[in-house]
Rosetta silent file (secondary structure, phi, psi, omega in degrees, C-alpha in Angstrom):
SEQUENCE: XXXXXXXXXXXXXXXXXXXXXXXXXXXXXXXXXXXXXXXXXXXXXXXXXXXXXXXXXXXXXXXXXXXXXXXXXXXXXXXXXXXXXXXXXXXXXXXXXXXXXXXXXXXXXXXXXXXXXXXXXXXXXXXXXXXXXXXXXXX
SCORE:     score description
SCORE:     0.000 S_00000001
   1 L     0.000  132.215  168.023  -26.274  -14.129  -10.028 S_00000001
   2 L   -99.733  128.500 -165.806  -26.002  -12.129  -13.526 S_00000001
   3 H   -20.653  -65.648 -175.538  -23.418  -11.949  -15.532 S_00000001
   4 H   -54.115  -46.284  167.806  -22.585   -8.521  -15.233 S_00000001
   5 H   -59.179  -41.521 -174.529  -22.495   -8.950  -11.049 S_00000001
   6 H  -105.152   21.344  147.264  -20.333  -11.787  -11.221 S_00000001
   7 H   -86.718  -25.668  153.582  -17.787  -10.098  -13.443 S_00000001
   8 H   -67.474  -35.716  161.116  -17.595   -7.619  -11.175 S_00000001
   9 H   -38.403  -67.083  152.014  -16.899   -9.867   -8.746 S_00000001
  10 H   -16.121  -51.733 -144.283  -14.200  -11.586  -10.693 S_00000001
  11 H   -93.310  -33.166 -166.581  -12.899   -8.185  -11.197 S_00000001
  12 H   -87.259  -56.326 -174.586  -12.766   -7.357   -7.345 S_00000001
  13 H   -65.573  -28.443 -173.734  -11.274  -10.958   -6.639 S_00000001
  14 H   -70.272  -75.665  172.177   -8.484  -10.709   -9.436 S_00000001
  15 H   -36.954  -61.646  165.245   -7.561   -7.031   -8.387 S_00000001
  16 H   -46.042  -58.252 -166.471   -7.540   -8.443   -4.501 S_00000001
  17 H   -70.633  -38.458  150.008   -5.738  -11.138   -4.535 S_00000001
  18 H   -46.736  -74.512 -169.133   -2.645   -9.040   -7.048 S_00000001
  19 H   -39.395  -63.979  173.066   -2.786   -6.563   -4.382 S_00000001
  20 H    -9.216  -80.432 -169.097   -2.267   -9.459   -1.967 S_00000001
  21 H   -46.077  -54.063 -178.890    0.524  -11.286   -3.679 S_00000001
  22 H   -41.931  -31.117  176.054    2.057   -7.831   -3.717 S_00000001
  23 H   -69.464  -58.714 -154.066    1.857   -6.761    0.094 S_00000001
  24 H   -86.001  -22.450  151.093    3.131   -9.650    0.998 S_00000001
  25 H   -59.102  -15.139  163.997    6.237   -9.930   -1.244 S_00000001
  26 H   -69.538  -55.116 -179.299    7.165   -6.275   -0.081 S_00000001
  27 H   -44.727  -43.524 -162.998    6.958   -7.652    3.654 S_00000001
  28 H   -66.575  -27.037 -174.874    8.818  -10.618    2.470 S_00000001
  29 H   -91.519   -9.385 -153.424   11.626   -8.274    0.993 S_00000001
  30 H   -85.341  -68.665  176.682   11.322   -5.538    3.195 S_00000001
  31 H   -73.644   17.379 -169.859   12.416   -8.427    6.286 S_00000001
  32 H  -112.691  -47.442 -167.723   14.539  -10.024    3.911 S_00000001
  33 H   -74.969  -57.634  151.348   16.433   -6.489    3.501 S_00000001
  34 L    -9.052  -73.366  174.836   16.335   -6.532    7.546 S_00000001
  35 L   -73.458  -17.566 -177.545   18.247   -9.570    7.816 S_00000001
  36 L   -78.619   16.230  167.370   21.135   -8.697    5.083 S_00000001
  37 L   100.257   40.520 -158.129   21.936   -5.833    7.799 S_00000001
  38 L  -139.645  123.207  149.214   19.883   -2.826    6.314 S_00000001
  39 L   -11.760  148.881 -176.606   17.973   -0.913    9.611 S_00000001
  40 H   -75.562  -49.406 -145.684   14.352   -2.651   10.149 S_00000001
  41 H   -86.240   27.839  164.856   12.644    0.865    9.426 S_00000001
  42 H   -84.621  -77.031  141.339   14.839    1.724    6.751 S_00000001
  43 H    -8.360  -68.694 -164.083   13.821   -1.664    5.200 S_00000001
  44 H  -108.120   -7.586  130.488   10.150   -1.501    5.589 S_00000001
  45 H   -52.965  -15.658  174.215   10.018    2.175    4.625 S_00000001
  46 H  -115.500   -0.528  143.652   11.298    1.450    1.565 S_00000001
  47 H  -105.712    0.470  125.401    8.940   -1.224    0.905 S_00000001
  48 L   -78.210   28.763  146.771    6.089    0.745    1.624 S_00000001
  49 L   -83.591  -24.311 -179.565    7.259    3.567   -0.775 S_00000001
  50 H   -89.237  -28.602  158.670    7.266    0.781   -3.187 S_00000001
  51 H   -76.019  -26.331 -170.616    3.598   -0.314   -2.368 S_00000001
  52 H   -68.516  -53.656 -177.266    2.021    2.930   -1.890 S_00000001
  53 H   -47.099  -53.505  151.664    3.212    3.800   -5.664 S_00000001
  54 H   -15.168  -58.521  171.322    2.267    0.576   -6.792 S_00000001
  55 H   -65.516  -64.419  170.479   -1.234    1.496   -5.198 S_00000001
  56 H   -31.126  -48.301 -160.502   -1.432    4.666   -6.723 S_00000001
  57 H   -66.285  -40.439 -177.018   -0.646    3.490  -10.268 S_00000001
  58 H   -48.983  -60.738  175.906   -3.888    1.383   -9.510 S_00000001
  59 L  -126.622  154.684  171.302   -5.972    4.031   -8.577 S_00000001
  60 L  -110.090  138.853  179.594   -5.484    7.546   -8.333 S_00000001
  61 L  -167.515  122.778 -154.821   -6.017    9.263   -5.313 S_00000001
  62 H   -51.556   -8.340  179.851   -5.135   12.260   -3.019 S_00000001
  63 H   -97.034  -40.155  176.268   -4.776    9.848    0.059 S_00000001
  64 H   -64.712  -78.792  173.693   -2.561    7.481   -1.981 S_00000001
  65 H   -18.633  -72.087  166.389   -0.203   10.428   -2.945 S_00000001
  66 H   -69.525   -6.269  178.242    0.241   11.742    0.097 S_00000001
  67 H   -74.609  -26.057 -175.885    1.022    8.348    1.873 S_00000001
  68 H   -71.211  -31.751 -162.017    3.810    7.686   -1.248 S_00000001
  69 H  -104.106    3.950  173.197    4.938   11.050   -0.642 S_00000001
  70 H  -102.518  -25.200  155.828    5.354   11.072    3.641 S_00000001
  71 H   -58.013  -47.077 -168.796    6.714    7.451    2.806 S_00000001
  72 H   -68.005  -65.856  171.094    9.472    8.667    0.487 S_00000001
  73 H   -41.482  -18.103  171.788   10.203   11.589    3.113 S_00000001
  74 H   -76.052  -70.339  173.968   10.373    9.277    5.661 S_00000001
  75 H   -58.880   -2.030 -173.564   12.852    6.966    3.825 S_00000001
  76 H  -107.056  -22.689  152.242   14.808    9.712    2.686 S_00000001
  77 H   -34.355  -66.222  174.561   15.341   11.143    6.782 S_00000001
  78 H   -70.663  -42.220  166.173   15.855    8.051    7.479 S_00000001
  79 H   -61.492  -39.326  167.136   18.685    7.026    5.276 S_00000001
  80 H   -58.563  -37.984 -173.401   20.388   10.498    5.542 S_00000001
  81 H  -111.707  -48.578 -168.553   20.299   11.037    9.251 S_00000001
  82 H   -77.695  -65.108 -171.386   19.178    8.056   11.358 S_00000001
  83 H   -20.372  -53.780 -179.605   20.743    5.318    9.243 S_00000001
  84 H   -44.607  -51.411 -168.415   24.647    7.015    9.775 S_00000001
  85 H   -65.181  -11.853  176.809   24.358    6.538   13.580 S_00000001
  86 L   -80.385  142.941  156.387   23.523    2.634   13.596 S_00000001
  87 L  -127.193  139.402  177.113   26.082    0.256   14.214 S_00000001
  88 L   -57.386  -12.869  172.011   25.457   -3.322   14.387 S_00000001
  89 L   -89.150  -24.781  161.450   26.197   -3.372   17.855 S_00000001
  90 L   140.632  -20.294  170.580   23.096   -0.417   18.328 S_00000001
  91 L   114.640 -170.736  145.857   23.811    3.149   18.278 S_00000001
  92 L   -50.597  147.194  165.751   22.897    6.110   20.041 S_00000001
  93 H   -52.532  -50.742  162.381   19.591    5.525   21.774 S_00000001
  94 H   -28.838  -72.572 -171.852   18.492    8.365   19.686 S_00000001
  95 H   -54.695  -47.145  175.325   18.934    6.716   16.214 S_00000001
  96 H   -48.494  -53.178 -174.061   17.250    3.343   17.881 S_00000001
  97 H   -80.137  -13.854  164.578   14.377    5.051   18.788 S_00000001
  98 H   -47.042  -71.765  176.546   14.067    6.960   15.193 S_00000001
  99 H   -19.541  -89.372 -130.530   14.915    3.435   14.068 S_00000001
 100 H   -63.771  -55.027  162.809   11.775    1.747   15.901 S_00000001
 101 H   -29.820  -71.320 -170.448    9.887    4.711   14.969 S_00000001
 102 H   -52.327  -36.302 -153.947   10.230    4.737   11.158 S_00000001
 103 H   -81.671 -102.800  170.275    9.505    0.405   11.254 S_00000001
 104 H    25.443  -74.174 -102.406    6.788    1.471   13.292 S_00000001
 105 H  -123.143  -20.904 -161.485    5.502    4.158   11.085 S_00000001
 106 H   -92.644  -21.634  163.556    6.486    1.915    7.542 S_00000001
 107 H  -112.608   19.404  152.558    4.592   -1.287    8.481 S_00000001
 108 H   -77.201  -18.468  177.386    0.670    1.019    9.610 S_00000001
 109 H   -91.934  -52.239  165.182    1.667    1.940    5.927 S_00000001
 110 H   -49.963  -15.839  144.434    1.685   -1.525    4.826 S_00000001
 111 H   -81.567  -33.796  173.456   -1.478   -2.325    6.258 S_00000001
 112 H   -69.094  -55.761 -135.676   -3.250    1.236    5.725 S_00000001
 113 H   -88.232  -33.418  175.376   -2.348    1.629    2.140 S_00000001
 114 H   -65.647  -33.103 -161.032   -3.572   -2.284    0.539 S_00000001
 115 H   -70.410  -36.699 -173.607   -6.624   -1.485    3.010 S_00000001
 116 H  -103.605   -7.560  157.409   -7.596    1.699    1.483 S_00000001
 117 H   -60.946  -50.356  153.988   -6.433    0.786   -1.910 S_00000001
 118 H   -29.651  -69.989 -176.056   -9.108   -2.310   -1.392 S_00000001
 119 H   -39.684  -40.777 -161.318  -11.915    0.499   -0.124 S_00000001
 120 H   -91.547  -17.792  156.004  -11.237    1.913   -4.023 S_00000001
 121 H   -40.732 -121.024  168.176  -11.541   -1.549   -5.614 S_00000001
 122 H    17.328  -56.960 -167.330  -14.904   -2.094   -4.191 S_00000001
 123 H   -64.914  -36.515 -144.788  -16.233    1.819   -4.930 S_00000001
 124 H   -99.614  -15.835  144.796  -15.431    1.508   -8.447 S_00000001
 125 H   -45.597  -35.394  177.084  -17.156   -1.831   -8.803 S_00000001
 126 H   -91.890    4.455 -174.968  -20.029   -0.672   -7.092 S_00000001
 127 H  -135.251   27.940  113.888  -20.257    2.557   -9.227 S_00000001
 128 H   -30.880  -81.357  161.513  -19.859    0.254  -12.307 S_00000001
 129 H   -48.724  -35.248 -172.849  -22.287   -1.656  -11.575 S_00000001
 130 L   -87.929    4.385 -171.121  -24.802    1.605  -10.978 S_00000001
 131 L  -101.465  -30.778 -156.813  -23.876    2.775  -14.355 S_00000001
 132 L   -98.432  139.634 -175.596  -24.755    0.017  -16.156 S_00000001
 133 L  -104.898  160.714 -166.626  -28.762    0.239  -16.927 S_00000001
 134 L  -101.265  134.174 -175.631  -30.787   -3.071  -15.768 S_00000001
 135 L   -69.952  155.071  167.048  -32.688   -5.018  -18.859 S_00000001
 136 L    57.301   24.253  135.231  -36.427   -4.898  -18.865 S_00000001
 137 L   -74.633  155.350 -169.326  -36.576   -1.227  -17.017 S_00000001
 138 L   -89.133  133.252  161.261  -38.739    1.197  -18.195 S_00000001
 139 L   -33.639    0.000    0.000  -36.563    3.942  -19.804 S_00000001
């Protein structure tokens, strides 16, 4: 393996494995936030508005944006409108299924958004790597 390949590597594996730690303390606080009485999808909408940004800052991208910015609207819906109607004993049916919905809709973004955040790891390693010219080619 040559040097330059297995710093990208390095580079891919550092950058994974942050991303990593990161998902999964947002899960951990997200259900943490759950149990202290906070809605589940209120809770895990507002830790994936807090990853997708996170991802963005990483990379920029028009797919990132809009998931941070249908995340925020989503947590912002939800705390104004669905949130009022829950009671710890359960609600309206209405608000429940809004509820189930948003958890629903807030952990496919915690799995879409490290996953395609990954996909941009990867490209910009590989288009690193193609950038870089290989010793002993002819010019």
């Amino acid at each position: 393996m040559t040097p330059h390949r297995s710093a990208a590597i390095v580079s891919v594996r550092r950058k994974s494995a942050l991303l990593a730690a990161i998902s999964l303390l947002l899960a951990a606080m997200a259900l943490q936030g759950y149990a202290a009485g906070y809605p589940l999808g209120m809770s895990l909408l507002a830790a994936s508005t807090v990853q997708a940004g996170i991802c963005l800052t990483m990379f920029s991208s028009r797919l990132l944006k809009a998931v941070l910015a249908a995340n925020f609207l989503l947590f912002l819906s939800h705390a104004l409108v669905i949130s009022h109607f829950l009671t710890p004993d359960g609600g309206p049916a209405m608000s429940q299924l809004g509820d189930f919905a948003s958890a629903v809709l807030g952990s496919a973004s915690l799995v879409f958004t490290p996953v395609e955040t990954m996909a941009l790891i990867v490209r910009e390693a590989y288009l690193k790597r193609l950038r870089r010219p290989r010793r002993g080619a002819p010019p």
